[in-house]
Amino acid sequence: NAGVMQNPRHLVRRRGQEARLRCSPMKGHSHVYWYRQLPEEGLKFMVYLQKENIIDESGMPKERFSAEFPKEGPSILRIQQVVRGDSAAYFCASSPSDRDRGYTFGSGTRLTVV
Amino acid sequence: SQKIEQNSEALNIQEGKTATLTCNYTNYSPAYLQWYRQDPGRGPVFLLLIRENEKEKRKERLKVTFDTTLKQSLFHITASQPADSATYLCALDRKAAGNKLTFGGGTRVLVKP
């Protein structure tokens, strides 16, 4: 039973390009979350999705960032026109509907903007 | 404003001793409090969950307490080993926020042989 799969593990983008980060949740998990972690800092919530629905996007910057979790396929976090400040580790997590199971995290995508 | 505070200073401890970490929160009414372990370059790993109506939870060498009056959780690693060296994160949900978790900044633990 594969865990949460994120790809790519490392992504280098030039300023102004687009970054697409993918996350496949654990089998049987219907909730997906994206977090951002800057070096030496904690995990900052970005967005919470269920299939075809954004439940909470209160942590997403208003511009350039978007997320989706389509009926088929992985969840995508998309960052348009990247800037150096977007460089960070982006973690995806999934959980079942049952709230007392905890999250399962992926290994993260490390985005570097040059 | 809502805050989750963990000791940002690293905890250095001798192998075999008990490590105790603190998580304090303000302006939350969590239904659950969770603890995670994170190793460098890796995603966090779920360790334990404790509900608001539970005082204590144990799992092998780990023990978590939850005091909703003090708004504090303590996380204990007994008989610590060098392999326990990592950053430990506490996380809270909010009853009105569904499954969403908010994380503290984490405490780094270094167990010396």
GROMACS .gro file of C-alpha atoms in nm:
model
  227
    1ASN     CA    1   0.000   0.000   0.000
    2ALA     CA    2   0.188   0.301  -0.129
    3GLY     CA    3   0.189   0.609   0.088
    4VAL     CA    4   0.135   0.964  -0.030
    5MET     CA    5   0.327   1.014  -0.353
    6GLN     CA    6   0.459   1.353  -0.444
    7ASN     CA    7   0.646   1.445  -0.756
    8PRO     CA    8   0.879   1.577  -0.850
    9ARG     CA    9   1.103   1.556  -0.543
   10HIS     CA   10   1.308   1.850  -0.662
   11LEU     CA   11   1.199   2.123  -0.901
   12VAL     CA   12   1.407   2.413  -1.027
   13ARG     CA   13   1.232   2.702  -1.198
   14ARG     CA   14   1.348   3.036  -1.326
   15ARG     CA   15   1.170   3.347  -1.204
   16GLY     CA   16   0.850   3.398  -1.400
   17GLN     CA   17   0.799   3.032  -1.490
   18GLU     CA   18   0.520   2.808  -1.367
   19ALA     CA   19   0.562   2.530  -1.112
   20ARG     CA   20   0.328   2.231  -1.096
   21LEU     CA   21   0.346   2.004  -0.795
   22ARG     CA   22   0.160   1.675  -0.789
   23CYS     CA   23   0.024   1.468  -0.504
   24SER     CA   24  -0.144   1.130  -0.509
   25PRO     CA   25  -0.308   1.056  -0.173
   26MET     CA   26  -0.306   0.724   0.000
   27LYS     CA   27  -0.562   0.475  -0.126
   28GLY     CA   28  -0.887   0.526   0.058
   29HIS     CA   29  -0.805   0.881   0.168
   30SER     CA   30  -1.047   1.145   0.047
   31HIS     CA   31  -0.891   1.453   0.211
   32VAL     CA   32  -0.580   1.627   0.078
   33TYR     CA   33  -0.384   1.910   0.237
   34TRP     CA   34  -0.094   2.120   0.114
   35TYR     CA   35   0.161   2.278   0.346
   36ARG     CA   36   0.466   2.494   0.282
   37GLN     CA   37   0.782   2.482   0.490
   38LEU     CA   38   1.057   2.738   0.468
   39PRO     CA   39   1.407   2.648   0.593
   40GLU     CA   40   1.420   2.635   0.974
   41GLU     CA   41   1.049   2.720   0.993
   42GLY     CA   42   0.734   2.529   1.070
   43LEU     CA   43   0.469   2.390   0.842
   44LYS     CA   44   0.228   2.653   0.716
   45PHE     CA   45  -0.116   2.542   0.603
   46MET     CA   46  -0.208   2.637   0.248
   47VAL     CA   47  -0.517   2.453   0.131
   48TYR     CA   48  -0.750   2.165   0.214
   49LEU     CA   49  -0.932   1.980  -0.063
   50GLN     CA   50  -1.165   1.693  -0.119
   51LYS     CA   51  -1.244   1.548  -0.458
   52GLU     CA   52  -1.346   1.834  -0.688
   53ASN     CA   53  -1.390   2.072  -0.394
   54ILE     CA   54  -1.175   2.326  -0.217
   55ILE     CA   55  -1.277   2.310   0.148
   56ASP     CA   56  -1.042   2.570   0.297
   57GLU     CA   57  -0.793   2.785   0.108
   58SER     CA   58  -0.732   3.037   0.384
   59GLY     CA   59  -0.354   2.979   0.372
   60MET     CA   60  -0.313   3.028  -0.001
   61PRO     CA   61  -0.168   3.354  -0.129
   62LYS     CA   62  -0.439   3.539  -0.319
   63GLU     CA   63  -0.239   3.564  -0.639
   64ARG     CA   64  -0.040   3.316  -0.848
   65PHE     CA   65  -0.129   3.010  -0.638
   66SER     CA   66  -0.405   2.764  -0.713
   67ALA     CA   67  -0.489   2.407  -0.619
   68GLU     CA   68  -0.718   2.139  -0.748
   69PHE     CA   69  -0.811   1.780  -0.672
   70PRO     CA   70  -0.997   1.650  -0.976
   71LYS     CA   71  -1.229   1.354  -0.988
   72GLU     CA   72  -0.956   1.156  -1.162
   73GLY     CA   73  -0.588   1.196  -1.105
   74PRO     CA   74  -0.364   1.359  -0.848
   75SER     CA   75  -0.403   1.685  -0.664
   76ILE     CA   76  -0.209   1.969  -0.826
   77LEU     CA   77  -0.062   2.276  -0.661
   78ARG     CA   78   0.015   2.533  -0.925
   79ILE     CA   79   0.232   2.838  -0.881
   80GLN     CA   80   0.237   3.084  -1.166
   81GLN     CA   81   0.513   3.337  -1.233
   82VAL     CA   82   0.732   3.206  -0.955
   83VAL     CA   83   0.949   3.441  -0.751
   84ARG     CA   84   1.251   3.366  -0.532
   85GLY     CA   85   1.034   3.385  -0.220
   86ASP     CA   86   0.840   3.080  -0.341
   87SER     CA   87   1.147   2.863  -0.283
   88ALA     CA   88   1.046   2.618  -0.012
   89ALA     CA   89   0.952   2.259   0.058
   90TYR     CA   90   0.589   2.185  -0.028
   91PHE     CA   91   0.433   1.893   0.152
   92CYS     CA   92   0.114   1.717   0.069
   93ALA     CA   93  -0.075   1.510   0.324
   94SER     CA   94  -0.386   1.298   0.308
   95SER     CA   95  -0.627   1.158   0.563
   96PRO     CA   96  -0.937   0.943   0.569
   97SER     CA   97  -1.274   1.085   0.668
   98ASP     CA   98  -1.223   0.944   1.014
   99ARG     CA   99  -1.060   1.231   1.197
  100ASP     CA  100  -0.866   1.039   1.456
  101ARG     CA  101  -0.622   0.866   1.221
  102GLY     CA  102  -0.374   1.148   1.173
  103TYR     CA  103  -0.228   1.267   0.846
  104THR     CA  104   0.001   1.076   0.614
  105PHE     CA  105   0.256   1.304   0.455
  106GLY     CA  106   0.447   1.270   0.133
  107SER     CA  107   0.820   1.328   0.108
  108GLY     CA  108   0.767   1.676  -0.027
  109THR     CA  109   0.869   1.873  -0.334
  110ARG     CA  110   1.161   2.107  -0.292
  111LEU     CA  111   1.110   2.405  -0.517
  112THR     CA  112   1.407   2.625  -0.595
  113VAL     CA  113   1.353   2.944  -0.790
  114VAL     CA  114   1.665   3.079  -0.957
  115SER     CA  115  -0.484   3.559   1.791
  116GLN     CA  116  -0.439   3.184   1.781
  117LYS     CA  117  -0.098   3.050   1.870
  118ILE     CA  118   0.068   2.712   1.906
  119GLU     CA  119   0.399   2.739   2.086
  120GLN     CA  120   0.673   2.483   2.115
  121ASN     CA  121   1.016   2.541   2.261
  122SER     CA  122   1.229   2.655   1.969
  123GLU     CA  123   1.552   2.572   2.149
  124ALA     CA  124   1.692   2.229   2.078
  125LEU     CA  125   1.667   1.973   2.355
  126ASN     CA  126   1.993   1.788   2.416
  127ILE     CA  127   1.954   1.475   2.621
  128GLN     CA  128   2.163   1.179   2.723
  129GLU     CA  129   2.072   0.836   2.591
  130GLY     CA  130   1.848   0.648   2.831
  131LYS     CA  131   1.695   0.961   2.985
  132THR     CA  132   1.341   1.088   2.935
  133ALA     CA  133   1.288   1.376   2.694
  134THR     CA  134   0.990   1.601   2.771
  135LEU     CA  135   0.856   1.844   2.513
  136THR     CA  136   0.589   2.108   2.565
  137CYS     CA  137   0.315   2.235   2.338
  138ASN     CA  138   0.112   2.534   2.455
  139TYR     CA  139  -0.177   2.687   2.268
  140THR     CA  140  -0.400   2.993   2.298
  141ASN     CA  141  -0.739   3.075   2.153
  142TYR     CA  142  -0.804   2.723   2.033
  143SER     CA  143  -1.068   2.474   2.131
  144PRO     CA  144  -0.920   2.165   1.971
  145ALA     CA  145  -1.102   1.839   1.942
  146TYR     CA  146  -0.770   1.661   1.882
  147LEU     CA  147  -0.405   1.723   1.950
  148GLN     CA  148  -0.149   1.530   1.749
  149TRP     CA  149   0.226   1.476   1.758
  150TYR     CA  150   0.448   1.417   1.458
  151ARG     CA  151   0.814   1.344   1.402
  152GLN     CA  152   1.009   1.503   1.120
  153ASP     CA  153   1.356   1.406   1.007
  154PRO     CA  154   1.569   1.641   0.791
  155GLY     CA  155   1.456   1.640   0.429
  156ARG     CA  156   1.154   1.421   0.501
  157GLY     CA  157   0.784   1.468   0.553
  158PRO     CA  158   0.639   1.451   0.906
  159VAL     CA  159   0.533   1.113   1.039
  160PHE     CA  160   0.226   1.075   1.258
  161LEU     CA  161   0.301   0.944   1.608
  162LEU     CA  162   0.009   0.992   1.844
  163LEU     CA  163  -0.331   1.154   1.869
  164ILE     CA  164  -0.512   1.249   2.189
  165ARG     CA  165  -0.870   1.366   2.212
  166GLU     CA  166  -0.996   1.656   2.419
  167ASN     CA  167  -1.162   1.423   2.667
  168GLU     CA  168  -0.848   1.214   2.720
  169LYS     CA  169  -0.581   1.295   2.976
  170GLU     CA  170  -0.305   1.063   2.866
  171LYS     CA  171  -0.209   0.835   2.578
  172ARG     CA  172   0.080   0.591   2.545
  173LYS     CA  173   0.246   0.414   2.259
  174GLU     CA  174   0.556   0.208   2.329
  175ARG     CA  175   0.813   0.454   2.473
  176LEU     CA  176   0.599   0.758   2.396
  177LYS     CA  177   0.353   0.926   2.629
  178VAL     CA  178   0.133   1.227   2.563
  179THR     CA  179  -0.072   1.424   2.813
  180PHE     CA  180  -0.338   1.680   2.731
  181ASP     CA  181  -0.462   1.944   2.976
  182THR     CA  182  -0.737   2.152   2.818
  183THR     CA  183  -0.754   2.376   3.127
  184LEU     CA  184  -0.386   2.469   3.104
  185LYS     CA  185  -0.407   2.452   2.722
  186GLN     CA  186  -0.097   2.238   2.718
  187SER     CA  187   0.027   1.903   2.599
  188LEU     CA  188   0.341   1.728   2.716
  189PHE     CA  189   0.518   1.472   2.501
  190HIS     CA  190   0.756   1.228   2.668
  191ILE     CA  191   1.011   0.995   2.512
  192THR     CA  192   1.125   0.749   2.775
  193ALA     CA  193   1.452   0.555   2.757
  194SER     CA  194   1.559   0.780   2.472
  195GLN     CA  195   1.787   0.651   2.199
  196PRO     CA  196   2.005   0.831   1.942
  197ALA     CA  197   1.754   0.717   1.676
  198ASP     CA  198   1.494   0.937   1.848
  199SER     CA  199   1.689   1.247   1.737
  200ALA     CA  200   1.451   1.447   1.517
  201THR     CA  201   1.217   1.745   1.524
  202TYR     CA  202   0.885   1.686   1.697
  203LEU     CA  203   0.578   1.881   1.596
  204CYS     CA  204   0.248   1.923   1.773
  205ALA     CA  205  -0.064   1.999   1.575
  206LEU     CA  206  -0.417   2.103   1.660
  207ASP     CA  207  -0.742   2.099   1.480
  208ARG     CA  208  -1.027   2.334   1.554
  209LYS     CA  209  -1.375   2.202   1.602
  210ALA     CA  210  -1.510   2.444   1.345
  211ALA     CA  211  -1.238   2.378   1.089
  212GLY     CA  212  -1.306   2.018   0.999
  213ASN     CA  213  -1.000   1.807   0.942
  214LYS     CA  214  -0.755   2.093   0.898
  215LEU     CA  215  -0.450   2.084   1.126
  216THR     CA  216  -0.235   2.376   1.236
  217PHE     CA  217   0.123   2.294   1.337
  218GLY     CA  218   0.354   2.435   1.597
  219GLY     CA  219   0.709   2.530   1.502
  220GLY     CA  220   0.857   2.209   1.638
  221THR     CA  221   1.125   2.122   1.889
  222ARG     CA  222   1.450   1.957   1.781
  223VAL     CA  223   1.565   1.673   2.001
  224LEU     CA  224   1.923   1.546   2.000
  225VAL     CA  225   1.991   1.229   2.194
  226LYS     CA  226   2.359   1.179   2.266
  227PRO     CA  227   2.506   0.832   2.317
   0.00000   0.00000   0.00000
